[in-house]
Coordinates of C-alpha atoms and ligand atoms in Angstrom, one line a residue:
M85 CA 8.0 30.7 -26.1
S86 CA 10.9 28.5 -27.3
S87 CA 13.3 27.2 -24.6
T88 CA 16.9 28.5 -24.4
A89 CA 19.9 26.2 -24.4
E90 CA 20.1 26.8 -20.6
S91 CA 16.5 26.2 -19.6
P92 CA 16.2 22.9 -17.8
Q93 CA 14.6 20.2 -19.9
P94 CA 12.0 17.8 -18.5
L95 CA 12.6 14.1 -18.7
K96 CA 10.2 11.8 -20.5
I97 CA 9.2 9.2 -18.0
V98 CA 7.1 6.1 -18.6
I99 CA 5.3 4.5 -15.6
V100 CA 4.0 0.9 -16.0
G101 CA 0.9 0.4 -13.8
A102 CA -1.7 2.9 -12.5
G103 CA -2.4 1.3 -9.1
L104 CA -2.1 3.5 -6.0
V105 CA 1.7 3.6 -6.2
G106 CA 2.0 4.2 -10.0
L107 CA -0.4 7.1 -9.7
A108 CA 1.5 8.5 -6.7
A109 CA 4.7 8.3 -8.7
A110 CA 3.1 10.1 -11.6
V111 CA 2.0 12.9 -9.3
A112 CA 5.4 13.2 -7.6
L113 CA 7.3 13.2 -10.9
R114 CA 5.0 15.7 -12.7
R115 CA 5.4 18.1 -9.7
E116 CA 9.1 18.1 -10.6
G117 CA 8.2 19.3 -14.1
H118 CA 8.7 16.0 -16.0
H119 CA 6.5 14.6 -18.8
V120 CA 4.9 11.4 -17.5
E121 CA 3.0 8.8 -19.5
I122 CA 1.3 5.9 -17.6
Y123 CA 0.5 2.6 -19.2
E124 CA -2.1 0.5 -17.4
S125 CA -3.4 -2.9 -18.6
S126 CA -6.9 -2.6 -17.0
T127 CA -9.7 -0.2 -17.8
F128 CA -10.4 0.4 -14.1
K129 CA -13.8 -1.2 -14.4
T130 CA -13.0 -3.7 -11.7
E131 CA -11.5 -1.3 -9.2
L132 CA -11.1 -3.2 -5.9
G133 CA -13.6 -2.2 -3.2
A134 CA -11.9 -2.4 0.2
G135 CA -10.7 -0.2 3.0
L136 CA -7.1 0.9 3.5
A137 CA -5.3 2.0 6.6
I138 CA -3.5 5.3 6.1
P139 CA -1.1 5.7 9.0
S140 CA 0.5 9.1 9.8
N141 CA 3.5 8.8 7.5
T142 CA 1.3 7.8 4.6
L143 CA -1.1 10.7 5.1
R144 CA 1.8 13.1 5.5
S145 CA 3.2 12.1 2.1
L146 CA -0.2 12.3 0.5
I147 CA -0.7 15.8 1.8
E148 CA 2.7 16.9 0.6
L149 CA 1.9 15.7 -2.9
G150 CA -1.2 17.9 -3.0
C151 CA -3.9 15.5 -1.8
I152 CA -7.2 17.2 -0.5
V153 CA -7.8 15.1 2.5
T154 CA -11.6 15.5 2.6
N155 CA -11.7 13.9 -0.9
L156 CA -10.6 10.7 0.7
N157 CA -13.7 10.7 2.9
P158 CA -11.4 9.7 5.8
V159 CA -12.4 8.3 9.1
E160 CA -10.0 8.9 12.0
N161 CA -8.5 5.8 13.6
L162 CA -8.1 6.8 17.2
C163 CA -7.3 3.4 18.6
F164 CA -7.2 -0.3 18.1
T165 CA -9.6 -2.1 20.5
S166 CA -9.1 -5.8 20.9
M167 CA -11.7 -8.4 21.8
A168 CA -11.4 -12.1 22.2
H169 CA -13.4 -14.4 19.9
D170 CA -15.6 -15.6 22.7
G171 CA -16.9 -12.0 23.1
S172 CA -15.0 -11.0 26.2
E173 CA -13.6 -7.5 26.2
A174 CA -9.8 -7.5 25.9
G175 CA -9.5 -3.7 26.1
L176 CA -7.6 -1.0 24.4
K177 CA -4.8 -2.4 22.3
S178 CA -3.3 0.9 21.2
D179 CA -4.2 4.6 21.7
H180 CA -3.6 6.8 18.7
T181 CA -5.0 10.1 20.1
D182 CA -1.5 11.6 20.3
Y183 CA -0.4 10.6 16.7
E184 CA -1.3 14.0 15.2
A185 CA 0.8 15.8 17.8
R186 CA 3.6 13.3 17.6
Y187 CA 3.8 12.7 13.8
G188 CA 2.1 15.8 12.4
T189 CA -0.8 13.9 10.9
P190 CA -3.4 11.5 12.3
W191 CA -3.9 7.9 11.3
V192 CA -7.0 7.6 9.1
M193 CA -8.9 4.9 7.3
A194 CA -10.3 5.4 3.7
H195 CA -11.8 3.5 0.8
R196 CA -9.3 2.4 -1.8
V197 CA -11.6 3.7 -4.6
D198 CA -11.6 7.2 -3.0
I199 CA -7.8 7.2 -2.7
H200 CA -7.5 6.1 -6.3
A201 CA -9.9 8.8 -7.5
E202 CA -8.1 11.5 -5.6
L203 CA -4.7 10.4 -7.0
L204 CA -6.2 10.4 -10.5
R205 CA -7.4 13.9 -9.9
M206 CA -3.9 14.9 -8.8
V207 CA -2.3 13.2 -11.9
T208 CA -4.3 15.4 -14.3
T209 CA -5.4 18.6 -12.5
S210 CA -3.9 22.0 -13.3
D211 CA -4.1 22.9 -9.6
I212 CA -0.8 21.4 -8.8
P213 CA 2.6 22.1 -10.3
G214 CA 4.0 20.5 -13.4
P215 CA 2.4 19.2 -16.6
A216 CA -0.6 16.9 -16.3
A217 CA 0.5 13.2 -16.8
T218 CA -1.2 11.1 -19.5
L219 CA -2.9 7.9 -18.7
H220 CA -3.2 5.1 -21.3
L221 CA -5.8 2.6 -20.1
G222 CA -6.2 -1.0 -21.5
Q223 CA -2.5 -1.0 -22.5
R224 CA -0.7 -4.2 -21.4
V225 CA 3.1 -3.9 -21.3
L226 CA 4.6 -7.2 -22.4
A227 CA 8.3 -6.5 -21.9
C228 CA 10.9 -3.9 -21.1
N229 CA 14.2 -3.5 -23.0
V230 CA 16.6 -2.3 -20.3
S231 CA 19.5 -1.5 -22.6
N232 CA 17.5 1.0 -24.7
C233 CA 15.0 2.0 -22.0
S234 CA 11.8 1.1 -23.8
I235 CA 8.7 -0.9 -23.2
A236 CA 6.8 -3.1 -25.6
L237 CA 3.0 -2.9 -25.6
A238 CA 0.6 -5.8 -26.5
T239 CA -0.5 -3.7 -29.5
G240 CA 3.0 -4.2 -31.0
E241 CA 4.0 -0.6 -30.3
T242 CA 7.4 0.2 -28.7
I243 CA 7.7 3.3 -26.4
S244 CA 11.1 4.8 -25.5
A245 CA 11.7 7.0 -22.5
D246 CA 14.5 8.6 -20.5
L247 CA 13.3 6.6 -17.5
V248 CA 11.0 3.5 -17.1
V249 CA 9.3 3.1 -13.7
G250 CA 7.8 -0.3 -12.9
A251 CA 4.8 0.1 -10.6
D252 CA 3.1 -3.0 -11.9
G253 CA 2.5 -4.8 -8.6
I254 CA 3.5 -8.0 -7.0
R255 CA 3.6 -9.9 -10.3
S256 CA 5.7 -7.3 -12.0
T257 CA 6.9 -7.6 -15.6
I258 CA 9.4 -4.8 -15.2
R259 CA 11.0 -6.5 -12.2
A260 CA 11.7 -9.5 -14.3
A261 CA 13.4 -7.2 -16.8
V262 CA 15.5 -5.4 -14.1
L263 CA 16.6 -8.7 -12.5
G264 CA 17.0 -10.6 -15.8
E265 CA 14.7 -13.4 -14.4
D266 CA 11.3 -14.1 -12.9
V267 CA 11.2 -14.1 -9.1
H268 CA 9.3 -16.7 -7.2
I269 CA 7.0 -15.1 -4.6
P270 CA 6.6 -17.8 -2.0
A271 CA 3.3 -18.6 -0.4
S272 CA 3.0 -17.2 3.1
G273 CA 0.4 -19.7 4.4
T274 CA -1.8 -16.7 5.3
A275 CA -4.9 -15.4 3.6
G276 CA -7.7 -12.9 4.4
F277 CA -11.4 -13.0 3.9
R278 CA -12.2 -9.4 2.8
W279 CA -15.6 -7.6 2.4
L280 CA -17.5 -4.4 2.9
V281 CA -20.9 -3.8 4.5
D282 CA -23.1 -0.7 4.6
S283 CA -23.0 0.8 8.1
A284 CA -26.7 1.3 7.9
A285 CA -27.2 -2.5 7.8
L286 CA -25.8 -2.6 11.4
D287 CA -28.4 -0.2 12.7
P288 CA -31.2 -2.7 13.7
Y289 CA -28.7 -4.7 15.8
P290 CA -27.7 -3.0 19.0
E291 CA -25.3 -5.9 19.7
L292 CA -23.1 -4.5 16.9
D293 CA -22.9 -0.9 18.4
W294 CA -19.4 -1.7 19.6
I295 CA -18.2 -1.4 15.9
V296 CA -18.8 2.2 15.1
K297 CA -21.0 3.7 17.8
A298 CA -18.9 2.9 20.9
R299 CA -16.1 5.3 21.9
P300 CA -13.2 5.7 21.3
L301 CA -13.8 5.4 17.6
G302 CA -11.2 3.3 15.7
A303 CA -10.4 -0.2 14.5
R304 CA -11.6 -3.3 16.3
V305 CA -9.5 -6.4 16.4
I306 CA -11.0 -9.8 17.2
S307 CA -8.4 -12.4 18.0
A308 CA -8.8 -16.1 18.5
P309 CA -6.8 -17.5 21.5
M310 CA -3.6 -19.3 21.0
G311 CA -3.2 -23.1 21.1
L312 CA -6.3 -24.1 19.1
G313 CA -4.5 -25.4 16.0
L314 CA -6.1 -23.7 13.0
A315 CA -7.5 -21.0 15.3
D316 CA -4.0 -19.8 16.1
H317 CA -3.9 -17.4 13.2
R318 CA -7.4 -15.9 13.0
T319 CA -7.3 -12.1 13.5
I320 CA -10.3 -10.0 12.3
V321 CA -9.8 -6.3 11.7
I322 CA -12.9 -4.1 11.4
Y323 CA -13.0 -0.4 10.7
A324 CA -15.2 2.2 9.1
C325 CA -14.3 4.1 5.9
R326 CA -16.0 6.4 3.3
G327 CA -17.0 8.9 5.9
G328 CA -18.4 6.1 8.2
D329 CA -20.8 4.8 5.5
L330 CA -19.0 1.6 5.0
I331 CA -17.5 -1.0 7.3
N332 CA -14.4 -2.8 6.1
V333 CA -13.7 -6.3 7.4
L334 CA -10.5 -8.2 6.9
A335 CA -10.3 -11.7 8.5
V336 CA -6.7 -12.9 8.4
H337 CA -6.2 -16.6 8.9
E338 CA -3.8 -19.5 8.4
D339 CA -4.6 -20.8 4.9
K340 CA -4.7 -24.6 4.8
R341 CA -5.2 -24.7 1.0
D342 CA -2.3 -25.5 -1.3
Q343 CA -1.7 -21.8 -2.1
G344 CA 0.4 -22.6 -5.1
A345 CA -2.5 -24.5 -6.6
V346 CA -5.3 -21.9 -6.2
P347 CA -5.7 -18.4 -7.6
W348 CA -4.4 -15.5 -5.4
N349 CA -7.8 -13.9 -5.0
V350 CA -11.1 -15.9 -5.2
P351 CA -14.7 -15.2 -4.3
T352 CA -16.2 -17.2 -1.5
T353 CA -19.6 -17.6 0.1
R354 CA -21.1 -16.3 3.3
D355 CA -21.7 -19.9 4.4
A356 CA -18.0 -20.6 4.1
L357 CA -17.3 -17.6 6.2
L358 CA -19.8 -18.6 8.9
D359 CA -18.4 -22.1 8.8
F360 CA -14.8 -20.9 9.3
F361 CA -15.7 -18.8 12.3
S362 CA -18.3 -21.2 13.7
D363 CA -16.8 -21.0 17.2
Y364 CA -17.1 -17.2 17.4
H365 CA -19.4 -15.4 19.7
P366 CA -22.9 -14.7 18.3
R367 CA -22.2 -10.9 18.3
F368 CA -19.4 -11.5 15.7
R369 CA -21.4 -14.0 13.8
R370 CA -24.2 -11.4 13.4
L371 CA -21.7 -9.2 11.6
F372 CA -20.7 -12.2 9.3
E373 CA -24.4 -12.8 8.6
L374 CA -24.6 -9.2 7.2
A375 CA -21.7 -9.9 4.7
P376 CA -22.9 -9.5 1.1
V377 CA -23.7 -12.8 -0.6
D378 CA -21.5 -11.8 -3.6
G379 CA -18.6 -9.7 -2.5
I380 CA -16.6 -11.8 -0.1
H381 CA -13.1 -12.6 -1.4
V382 CA -10.3 -14.7 -0.1
W383 CA -6.9 -13.0 -0.7
Q384 CA -3.7 -14.8 -0.4
M385 CA -1.1 -12.6 1.3
R386 CA 2.5 -12.8 0.0
V387 CA 5.7 -11.0 0.7
V388 CA 8.2 -10.2 -2.0
P389 CA 11.6 -11.6 -0.8
P390 CA 14.6 -9.3 -0.7
L391 CA 15.7 -8.8 -4.3
A392 CA 19.2 -8.5 -5.6
N393 CA 18.5 -5.1 -7.1
W394 CA 15.6 -2.7 -8.0
I395 CA 17.4 -0.8 -10.7
R396 CA 19.2 -1.3 -14.0
D397 CA 20.5 1.5 -16.2
R398 CA 17.5 3.8 -16.5
V399 CA 14.8 1.4 -15.3
C400 CA 13.6 1.0 -11.7
I401 CA 10.8 -0.6 -9.7
L402 CA 8.8 0.6 -6.7
G403 CA 5.7 -0.3 -4.6
D404 CA 4.5 -3.9 -4.4
A405 CA 6.7 -4.8 -7.4
A406 CA 9.7 -4.2 -5.2
H407 CA 8.5 -5.0 -1.6
A408 CA 4.9 -6.2 -1.2
S409 CA 4.3 -6.9 2.5
L410 CA 1.6 -8.3 4.7
P411 CA -1.1 -5.9 6.0
T412 CA 0.0 -6.4 9.6
M413 CA 1.9 -3.1 9.4
G414 CA -0.6 -1.3 7.2
Q415 CA 2.4 0.0 5.2
G416 CA 2.0 -1.5 1.8
F417 CA 0.8 1.6 0.1
G418 CA 2.7 4.0 2.4
Q419 CA 6.1 2.5 1.6
G420 CA 5.3 2.6 -2.2
L421 CA 4.3 6.3 -1.7
E422 CA 7.6 7.0 0.1
D423 CA 9.4 5.3 -2.9
A424 CA 7.6 7.6 -5.2
V425 CA 8.5 10.8 -3.2
A426 CA 12.1 9.6 -2.9
L427 CA 12.5 8.9 -6.6
A428 CA 11.0 12.2 -7.7
T429 CA 12.9 14.3 -5.3
L430 CA 16.1 12.7 -6.5
L431 CA 15.2 13.7 -10.1
P432 CA 14.5 17.5 -9.9
L433 CA 13.9 19.4 -13.2
G434 CA 17.3 19.8 -14.9
T435 CA 18.4 16.2 -14.2
R436 CA 20.1 15.0 -17.4
R437 CA 19.4 11.6 -18.8
T438 CA 23.1 10.7 -18.1
D439 CA 22.5 11.6 -14.4
I440 CA 19.7 9.0 -14.0
P441 CA 21.7 5.8 -13.4
A442 CA 23.5 7.5 -10.4
R443 CA 20.3 8.9 -9.0
L444 CA 18.7 5.4 -9.2
V445 CA 21.6 4.0 -7.2
A446 CA 20.9 6.6 -4.5
Y447 CA 17.2 5.7 -4.7
E448 CA 17.8 2.0 -4.3
G449 CA 20.3 2.7 -1.5
M450 CA 17.9 4.7 0.6
R451 CA 14.7 2.7 0.0
K452 CA 15.7 -0.9 -0.2
P453 CA 16.9 -1.5 3.4
R454 CA 13.9 0.3 4.9
T455 CA 11.2 -1.5 2.9
E456 CA 12.9 -4.9 3.3
W457 CA 12.9 -4.4 7.0
I458 CA 9.2 -3.5 7.0
A459 CA 8.3 -6.4 4.7
R460 CA 10.2 -8.8 7.0
E461 CA 8.6 -7.4 10.1
S462 CA 5.1 -7.6 8.5
Y463 CA 5.7 -11.3 8.0
E464 CA 7.2 -12.0 11.4
Q465 CA 4.5 -10.1 13.2
Q466 CA 2.0 -12.5 11.7
A467 CA 4.0 -15.7 11.9
V468 CA 5.9 -15.3 15.2
A469 CA 3.4 -15.4 18.1
E470 CA 5.6 -13.3 20.5
K471 CA 5.8 -10.5 17.9
R472 CA 2.1 -10.0 17.3
G473 CA 1.0 -6.5 17.8
I474 CA 4.6 -5.3 18.8
Y475 CA 4.5 -2.7 16.0
L476 CA 2.0 -0.6 17.9
R477 CA 3.2 -1.4 21.3
S478 CA 6.8 -0.4 20.6
I479 CA 7.2 3.4 20.6
E480 CA 10.7 3.0 18.9
M481 CA 9.2 0.9 16.1
R482 CA 6.3 3.3 15.6
D483 CA 8.6 6.3 15.5
A484 CA 10.8 4.5 13.0
V485 CA 7.9 3.8 10.7
M486 CA 5.6 6.8 11.2
G487 CA 8.0 9.4 12.3
Y488 CA 10.2 8.9 9.2
N489 CA 10.3 12.0 7.0
V490 CA 11.2 10.7 3.5
R491 CA 11.6 14.2 2.0
E492 CA 14.2 15.3 4.7
E493 CA 16.0 12.0 4.2
V494 CA 16.2 12.3 0.4
K495 CA 17.3 15.9 0.6
R496 CA 20.3 14.7 2.7
V497 CA 21.1 12.0 0.2
L498 CA 20.8 14.5 -2.7
S499 CA 23.1 17.0 -1.1
E500 CA 25.7 14.2 -0.4
L501 CA 25.4 13.2 -4.0
T502 CA 25.9 16.8 -5.2
E503 CA 29.0 17.2 -3.0
L504 CA 30.4 14.0 -4.4
T505 CA 29.8 15.1 -8.0
K506 CA 31.5 18.5 -7.3
S507 CA 34.6 16.8 -5.8
D508 CA 34.8 14.5 -8.9
C509 CA 35.0 17.5 -11.2
Ligands
FAD1162 C1 -5.8 -7.8 2.1 C2 -4.9 -6.7 1.9 C3 -5.0 -5.6 2.8 C4 -4.1 -4.5 2.7 N1 -4.3 -3.4 3.5 C5 -3.4 -2.4 3.4 C6 -3.5 -1.3 4.3 O1 -4.4 -1.2 5.2 N2 -2.7 -0.2 4.2 C7 -1.7 -0.2 3.2 O2 -0.9 0.8 3.1 N3 -1.6 -1.3 2.3 C8 -2.4 -2.3 2.4 N4 -2.3 -3.4 1.5 C9 -1.3 -3.3 0.5 C10 -1.6 -2.3 -0.6 O3 -2.9 -2.6 -1.1 C11 -0.5 -2.4 -1.7 O4 0.8 -2.4 -1.1 C12 -0.6 -1.3 -2.7 O5 -2.0 -1.2 -3.2 C13 0.3 -1.6 -3.9 O6 0.1 -0.7 -4.9 P1 0.9 -0.9 -6.3 O7 0.4 0.3 -7.1 O8 2.4 -1.1 -6.0 O9 0.4 -2.3 -6.9 P2 -1.0 -2.7 -7.5 O10 -2.1 -2.1 -6.7 O11 -0.9 -4.2 -7.6 O12 -1.0 -2.0 -8.9 C14 -0.3 -2.5 -10.0 C15 -1.0 -2.0 -11.3 O13 -0.2 -2.3 -12.4 C16 -1.1 -2.8 -13.4 N5 -0.3 -3.8 -14.2 C17 0.2 -5.0 -13.8 N6 0.9 -5.5 -14.8 C18 0.9 -4.7 -15.9 C19 1.4 -4.7 -17.2 N7 2.1 -5.8 -17.6 N8 1.1 -3.7 -18.0 C20 0.4 -2.7 -17.6 N9 -0.2 -2.6 -16.4 C21 0.1 -3.6 -15.5 C22 -2.2 -3.5 -12.7 O14 -3.4 -3.6 -13.4 C23 -2.4 -2.5 -11.5 O15 -3.3 -1.5 -11.8 C24 -3.1 -4.4 1.7 C25 -3.0 -5.5 0.8 C26 -3.9 -6.6 0.9 C27 -3.7 -7.8 -0.1

């Protein structure tokens, strides 16, 4: 059936990057009825295996987009239990048993690959509204021409669109085009050893029962005491994912390497790990001994500094490209997801190409202050001793992060914008 002059026309939207946030943006925008094309440089063969915290606000946004939660193989995170590095019990750090009642959704843990796979399903399935998005793998984007809203691929091809969305991560190419220059992402002096271990490997060791067998179930945090120099910044977070079959370990520490001189993510050895944590209690060292020989990586953690702008004409950025944060708040993906929901809700079917620049101004206005606050807090809650753990101790802060309803907020912004447009006519 041919469309009439009055029928609302979908926008052609190009997304650069098919990480968690790029895929989430594709789902949110297809739900509005737009035609979405995603260009991703990788072929997904090296998908990162690691766990990811999905706090209540993140899970709520995922469900609203059409996520089938069981496909994430989630594990509930009912608490953070803290322990000192010498093995003494430090007790319950935070109790999350009321999160579902308070925020509408619980806090769960999942494997990144499972989240990615579920988002991929949502991008292409016919079970949710809007046309399926198209994913182009192995397509590196070299540049973005902001004035004519197009991208240049490494193949030499140029793709034009009504809107270009940069979801290309912390080293974003699209961000450089939006800002007109490259941004220096400063070293934070913090890095994390990161690995996964099969839960079954823990079974022969009753001294490890505290990880997934002891109640209440949830994440365990092992902190080194203050005042030991290098030991100041060692915090190990351990939790189960993939339905309890895998244990994710992230050991955050002060990084004494010259971070500017080494790659951002490098493999390391089990011996290096054991050496680094040589003063830890044997029950923790037992866990380190079970780490896979090949599969431990050291990740530098960096924060994107506040940027002058996220938008220019009909090009915008979101996710890590705009506001990568430290994992202390567990909000990296969640904030990118909120960006995706906000952007799509501001661009309902019927939005004209000429409306886009004003909608992007509204998008930046509502997302930039919140994500800059969270990124700054994520850094300070690592770097400032008095602030460590305050996020979960402060009900006000928790409510501000997890009680925030991005959809309600964006509807308010959209209705203000519509009133403003009417009064201009
Ligand atoms: C150690 C660690 C632990 C973390 N833990 C958590 C957590 O528990 N909870 C949480 O919410 N967040 C966590 N995060 C943060 C979270 O992983 C990120 O915020 C999130 O994955 C960012 O997604 P993204 O899609 O914006 O970027 P990315 O995942 O970086 O995806 C960018 C994509 O763009 C592609 N790309 C890049 N350049 C180009 C180009 N020129 N052309 C085409 N494609 C391109 C890349 O290949 C990639 O697929 C953690 C991060 C780290 C480092």
